[in-house]
Structures are given as C-alpha cells and as structure tokens.
Short mmCIF file of C-alpha atoms in Angstrom, two decimals:
data_model
loop_
_atom_site.label_atom_id
_atom_site.label_comp_id
_atom_site.label_asym_id
_atom_site.label_seq_id
_atom_site.Cartn_x
_atom_site.Cartn_y
_atom_site.Cartn_z
CA MET A 1 77.44 61.92 73.87
CA LYS A 2 80.96 63.23 73.03
CA LYS A 3 79.90 66.75 73.96
CA LEU A 4 78.36 65.57 77.18
CA SER A 5 81.69 63.70 78.15
CA THR A 6 83.60 66.94 77.44
CA SER A 7 81.46 68.87 79.60
CA ILE A 8 81.72 66.42 82.50
CA LEU A 9 85.52 66.30 82.18
CA LEU A 10 85.61 70.04 82.16
CA LEU A 11 83.37 70.24 85.38
CA ALA A 12 85.52 67.70 87.01
CA SER A 13 88.73 69.61 86.15
CA MET A 14 87.15 72.75 87.67
CA MET A 15 86.16 70.82 90.86
CA ILE A 16 89.64 69.40 91.27
CA GLN A 17 91.14 72.90 90.93
CA LEU A 18 88.70 74.27 93.47
CA TYR A 19 89.57 71.47 96.05
CA CYS A 20 93.37 71.53 95.34
CA GLN A 21 93.53 75.26 95.73
CA GLU A 22 95.99 76.52 98.27
CA ILE A 23 96.46 79.69 100.25
CA PRO A 24 99.90 81.00 99.41
CA ILE A 25 101.58 82.30 102.76
CA GLU A 26 105.13 83.27 103.97
CA ASN A 27 106.36 83.94 107.46
CA LEU A 28 108.58 86.92 107.90
CA THR A 29 112.00 86.43 109.52
CA THR A 30 111.74 88.69 112.62
CA LYS A 31 115.03 87.42 114.28
CA LEU A 32 117.97 88.38 112.26
CA PRO A 33 121.23 86.53 112.27
CA PRO A 34 124.05 87.92 114.46
CA ASN A 35 125.91 90.86 113.08
CA THR A 36 123.34 91.45 110.27
CA GLN A 37 122.68 95.21 109.69
CA GLN A 38 120.42 94.86 106.75
CA TYR A 39 118.21 92.09 105.50
CA SER A 40 115.85 91.93 102.51
CA LYS A 41 113.59 89.27 101.00
CA SER A 42 110.97 89.24 98.29
CA ILE A 43 107.56 87.86 99.50
CA LEU A 44 105.05 85.89 97.46
CA GLU A 45 106.95 86.63 94.30
CA ASN A 46 104.76 86.92 91.10
CA GLU A 47 101.49 86.45 93.02
CA ILE A 48 100.01 89.69 91.86
CA LYS A 49 100.68 91.26 88.62
CA GLY A 50 102.51 94.56 88.81
CA ILE A 51 102.92 94.21 92.69
CA VAL A 52 106.38 93.61 94.29
CA VAL A 53 106.43 92.93 98.07
CA GLU A 54 109.63 92.90 100.07
CA HIS A 55 110.36 92.48 103.68
CA ILE A 56 113.21 94.61 104.93
CA ALA A 57 114.94 94.76 108.26
CA ILE A 58 117.62 97.14 109.51
CA THR A 59 119.79 97.42 112.57
CA GLY A 60 122.58 99.70 113.75
CA GLU A 61 122.73 103.55 113.60
CA LYS A 62 123.51 103.92 110.00
CA ALA A 63 120.75 105.35 107.92
CA VAL A 64 119.60 103.42 104.76
CA LEU A 65 118.66 105.34 101.65
CA ASP A 66 115.93 104.27 99.31
CA TYR A 67 115.16 105.95 96.02
CA ALA A 68 111.99 106.24 94.02
CA LYS A 69 111.67 103.79 91.04
CA LYS A 70 110.31 105.30 87.76
CA GLY A 71 107.06 104.09 86.93
CA TYR A 72 106.09 102.73 90.36
CA LYS A 73 104.40 104.06 93.40
CA THR A 74 105.77 102.72 96.74
CA ILE A 75 104.15 102.08 100.20
CA TYR A 76 106.14 101.47 103.37
CA MET A 77 104.53 99.77 106.36
CA PHE A 78 106.47 99.44 109.43
CA VAL A 79 105.48 96.50 111.65
CA LYS A 80 108.18 95.90 114.32
CA GLY A 81 110.81 98.06 116.02
CA ASN A 82 111.38 101.87 116.16
CA GLY A 83 113.23 104.43 114.35
CA ASN A 84 112.86 107.48 112.06
CA LEU A 85 112.37 108.21 108.50
CA THR A 86 113.48 111.44 106.69
CA ALA A 87 111.57 112.73 103.36
CA LEU A 88 111.64 116.13 102.03
CA ASN A 89 113.84 117.40 104.85
CA LYS A 90 111.27 116.41 107.50
CA VAL A 91 111.80 113.69 110.10
CA TYR A 92 108.99 111.30 110.93
CA GLU A 93 108.80 109.09 113.97
CA ILE A 94 108.54 105.44 113.15
CA VAL A 95 106.79 103.02 115.64
CA PRO A 96 105.30 99.60 115.02
CA GLU A 97 102.14 99.73 112.87
CA THR A 98 103.08 103.15 110.85
CA ILE A 99 102.40 103.54 107.05
CA LEU A 100 104.20 106.12 104.84
CA LEU A 101 103.98 106.95 101.18
CA PRO A 102 106.99 109.14 100.02
CA ASN A 103 104.94 110.43 97.00
CA ILE A 104 106.85 113.13 95.18
CA ALA A 105 109.98 112.59 97.52
CA LYS A 106 112.71 111.24 95.23
CA SER A 107 114.60 109.53 98.09
CA ILE A 108 113.99 108.73 101.71
CA SER A 109 116.42 107.79 104.70
CA ILE A 110 115.30 105.19 107.11
CA LYS A 111 117.12 104.74 110.40
CA ALA A 112 116.62 102.12 113.14
CA ALA A 113 116.52 103.35 116.83
CA LYS A 114 119.72 102.45 118.86
CA ASN A 115 119.77 98.81 119.85
CA ASP A 116 116.76 97.96 117.84
CA SER A 117 115.74 96.18 114.58
CA LEU A 118 113.30 97.98 112.36
CA HIS A 119 111.22 95.73 110.22
CA TYR A 120 109.05 96.95 107.41
CA ILE A 121 107.11 95.90 104.33
CA LYS A 122 107.83 97.71 101.11
CA ILE A 123 105.21 97.42 98.40
CA SER A 124 105.85 98.63 94.90
CA SER A 125 102.95 99.05 92.47
CA LYS A 126 103.73 99.30 88.67
CA LEU A 127 101.79 102.11 87.21
CA THR A 128 99.65 101.37 83.99
CA ALA A 129 98.97 103.94 81.31
CA GLN A 130 95.46 104.41 82.85
CA ASP A 131 96.94 104.86 86.43
CA LEU A 132 99.11 107.72 85.23
CA LEU A 133 96.09 109.40 83.89
CA ASP A 134 94.12 108.88 86.81
CA LEU A 135 96.88 110.20 89.09
CA LYS A 136 96.39 113.55 87.48
CA GLU A 137 92.78 113.71 88.63
CA PHE A 138 93.40 112.79 92.38
CA PRO A 139 93.53 115.48 95.08
CA ALA A 140 96.92 117.34 94.92
CA THR A 141 97.17 116.83 98.84
CA ASN A 142 97.13 113.13 98.25
CA THR A 143 99.84 112.98 95.61
CA GLN A 144 102.10 116.00 96.29
CA ASN A 145 102.59 115.48 100.12
CA VAL A 146 104.22 112.62 102.16
CA TYR A 147 101.30 110.43 103.46
CA TYR A 148 102.06 109.42 107.08
CA ALA A 149 99.88 107.78 109.68
CA LYS A 150 99.97 105.47 112.64
CA PHE A 151 97.35 102.76 112.29
CA THR A 152 95.57 103.65 115.44
CA ASP A 153 95.14 107.23 114.22
CA CYS A 154 93.22 106.34 111.19
CA LYS A 155 89.54 106.47 110.60
CA PRO A 156 87.33 103.52 111.79
CA TYR A 157 84.70 101.97 109.61
CA THR A 158 82.17 99.10 109.98
CA GLU A 159 81.16 96.36 107.56
CA PRO A 160 78.25 93.92 107.39
CA ILE A 161 80.60 90.86 107.22
CA LYS A 162 82.19 91.90 110.69
CA SER A 163 80.88 91.65 114.20
CA PRO A 164 80.17 94.77 116.39
CA ASN A 165 83.14 93.80 118.36
CA THR A 166 85.62 94.17 115.47
CA ILE A 167 87.61 97.55 115.10
CA SER A 168 88.41 98.12 111.55
CA ARG A 169 90.34 101.19 110.23
CA THR A 170 91.22 102.50 106.82
CA ILE A 171 94.99 103.06 106.86
CA LEU A 172 95.28 104.00 103.17
CA PRO A 173 92.26 105.33 101.48
CA ASN A 174 91.81 105.19 97.77
CA LYS A 175 92.75 108.00 95.63
CA TYR A 176 96.35 108.10 96.91
CA ILE A 177 97.72 105.36 94.64
CA PRO A 178 95.57 104.10 91.68
CA ARG A 179 93.59 100.94 92.50
CA ILE A 180 94.96 100.46 95.91
CA ALA A 181 93.37 100.72 99.29
CA MET A 182 94.48 99.27 102.75
CA GLY A 183 93.02 98.80 106.22
CA THR A 184 93.18 96.85 109.57
CA VAL A 185 90.96 94.45 111.16
CA GLN A 186 91.15 93.81 115.02
CA THR A 187 89.11 91.69 117.39
CA LYS A 188 89.40 89.08 120.07
CA GLY A 189 87.95 85.63 119.80
CA PRO A 190 85.73 83.93 119.48
CA ASP A 191 84.92 85.96 116.50
CA LYS A 192 85.04 85.80 112.77
CA VAL A 193 84.93 87.75 109.40
CA ASP A 194 82.14 86.24 107.50
CA ALA A 195 82.65 84.40 104.14
CA HIS A 196 82.56 86.84 101.08
CA GLU A 197 83.89 87.20 97.55
CA HIS A 198 85.30 90.08 95.63
CA PRO A 199 86.41 88.95 92.05
CA MET A 200 87.39 92.44 91.16
CA LEU A 201 90.41 92.73 93.42
CA GLU A 202 93.45 90.84 94.48
CA GLN A 203 94.11 90.94 98.16
CA LEU A 204 96.95 90.39 100.51
CA PHE A 205 96.67 89.87 104.31
CA LEU A 206 99.53 90.79 106.88
CA GLY A 207 99.41 89.42 110.20
CA LEU A 208 100.25 92.01 112.87
CA SER A 209 101.48 91.42 116.39
CA LYS A 210 99.79 88.73 118.41
CA ASN A 211 97.53 87.79 115.44
CA ASN A 212 96.52 84.06 115.68
CA ALA A 213 93.74 83.30 113.32
CA VAL A 214 92.80 80.81 110.64
CA VAL A 215 91.92 81.87 106.97
CA TYR A 216 89.67 79.89 104.76
CA ALA A 217 89.39 80.19 100.96
CA ASP A 218 86.77 77.79 99.27
CA ALA A 219 87.86 74.39 100.43
CA ALA A 220 91.46 75.59 101.61
CA LYS A 221 92.43 76.69 105.02
CA VAL A 222 95.69 77.83 106.64
CA ALA A 223 96.81 79.06 110.03
CA PHE A 224 97.48 82.75 109.95
CA PRO A 225 100.15 83.70 112.76
CA GLU A 226 101.71 87.23 113.46
CA TYR A 227 104.08 88.48 111.05
CA SER A 228 103.01 86.40 108.04
CA ILE A 229 101.67 87.52 104.55
CA LEU A 230 99.15 85.56 102.55
CA HIS A 231 97.48 85.96 99.25
CA ILE A 232 93.71 85.29 99.06
CA PRO A 233 92.99 83.40 95.73
CA LEU A 234 91.17 85.67 93.44
CA GLY A 235 87.40 85.33 93.44
CA SER A 236 87.37 82.73 96.22
CA SER A 237 84.94 82.71 98.99
CA HIS A 238 87.02 83.51 102.00
CA SER A 239 86.59 84.09 105.69
CA VAL A 240 88.70 84.44 108.90
CA THR A 241 87.99 82.91 112.35
CA VAL A 242 89.75 83.42 115.73
CA GLU A 243 89.33 81.15 118.83
CA LYS A 244 88.41 82.26 122.32
CA ASP A 245 90.92 84.49 123.84
CA GLU A 246 93.13 84.62 120.90
CA VAL A 247 93.66 87.81 118.80
CA LEU A 248 92.90 88.66 115.21
CA TYR A 249 94.76 91.68 113.97
CA TYR A 250 95.78 92.00 110.46
CA VAL A 251 96.21 94.41 107.35
CA TRP A 252 94.05 93.88 104.23
CA MET A 253 95.64 95.26 101.12
CA ASP A 254 93.33 95.63 98.30
CA PHE A 255 94.69 95.71 94.62
CA PHE A 256 91.78 96.43 92.31
CA LEU A 257 91.89 95.06 88.73
CA ASP A 258 90.52 98.40 87.53
CA LYS A 259 89.20 101.64 89.15
CA LYS A 260 85.44 100.38 88.47
CA GLY A 261 86.15 97.68 91.10
CA GLU A 262 86.77 100.42 93.82
CA GLU A 263 82.91 100.47 94.10
CA TRP A 264 83.45 97.62 96.49
CA LEU A 265 84.75 100.13 99.16
CA LYS A 266 81.25 101.57 99.39
CA THR A 267 80.54 98.50 101.85
CA HIS A 268 82.85 100.22 104.35
CA ASN A 269 80.41 102.57 106.54
CA THR A 270 82.07 105.40 108.28
CA LYS A 271 80.37 107.95 110.42
CA ASP A 272 80.53 110.42 107.64
CA ASP A 273 78.36 108.25 105.66
CA LYS A 274 75.35 108.41 108.01
#
C-alpha cells in the first residue's frame, strides 16, 4: 500500500509539472532610448547550458569591435536595420535577416548605416572537449572561412510537419559549429506547424518581422510576436499556429545534446535528397 501511495504521489507531481510548465519568452527592445549609441541585454539567461544569447543594437557612425572568445563559437544574426561588417579585411553588407559566423577571424568590426539602428542577436556556444575534436573533422571550408548568408538566399527544404504553403530554409547547416543548426519557417495563416517532439535537442525560436503566431508546448501556450525569443521546453510536444491573414515567420535554433541527435535533421527534405 505504501509503494502504491508513493507511485500515485510521483505521478501527481509529474502531472502538476506538466500542466504548470511555461514557455519562457522575452521581447526585444527595438526602440532605443534617445542618444543611445549602443545597447546590450542578455536574453533568456541560463536557459540552455553552454549557450549565451545577447540582443545588441548600435547607432551612429562609429564602428563597434567584437573579439573572439576563447573556447566559444559565435553566431551573429542581424534582424533589423542596415550596416556593414568587416572580417579578415573583407566588408560584408548587412541587411535585415542576415547571418554571419566569424570562424577564424579573431575580431570583427560592425557599423550601422547612417541614421539607422542595427539590431542583432549574438549567440555564443561553449565548446566541449568532444566539440573540439569534432571541429577537426568538419570540412575546412566550413571552419576556416567567414560564413555569410542572407536568409532568402539559403537552401529551402520541406518537412512532414509543415504544410505545402510553408517556405522553410536552412540558414546554418550542421557541420559548421558542433551540435548546432538553424533555419527559418515562413507561411501565411491560416496554417500551422504540427505538434512534434525532439528530446535530443534544445530549441529557441526568434520571431522575425511581422511574425504573429501562437506557440504551444504540452499544456502551455504563449503569444509569439515579432522580435521576440522563446525557449521550447525540452522534450515537450510543441506546435505553432497562425490565424487567417497573419504571418508566421521565425528562426528555429537547434542545440543538440550530442552529435548523434543530429540524425533529426534527416527529417528535412531538400531537392538534393530526391
């Protein structure tokens, strides 16, 4: 009888955790205070082990220098405003929805366009001992050169959990940074991304321009507006919906617990797969 009571209490505790679970979300500050030339804020601190996310904004014509941090790999996603970035003596045009990895560049210089504010997400991933070994096996072109891409230029893919109306693109394939891949999902309502689970990876969503959707994770749900970042609870059954005439447009960021988990990416079908 005592064992039965303990089992019931354990089950009840698990059910309470399930239904009390929330979807952590933060909105980005896109309107800077007057006379502010640089702004920085940590986003969803300590949500994912080894991952640091920052929202940074710059204005004015003075370039901002950023330096590589030992033991980390860094991703820059530019979501609002225009400017340019210099890495390894080459200048890259920055427009909304651009991604860049400095890779071997020890420092980069970022500058906003005149009379504009440039907003970007900086994601730093701490490398494990296994990550350092895996990096040596990656293609040299992936790790020795600056990776730069506009989202709209990236390779599209399809997935069973998404409707034929959905445009999905891989903006950061795996084998650039260990255990990380990223992409975009874009459609117009009414539409949805069907419920699915992936206990082998942590995931962040970044709402892009005009995104106005709702995200569900088990019994929880949250409004998902443009320029917001949320964390999908690990292992949850989650989905996304968008109402008629509204836009669904976001970046998914996958942080795999180990490299074996990257098998999940085989659910993404590209033209090359056929």
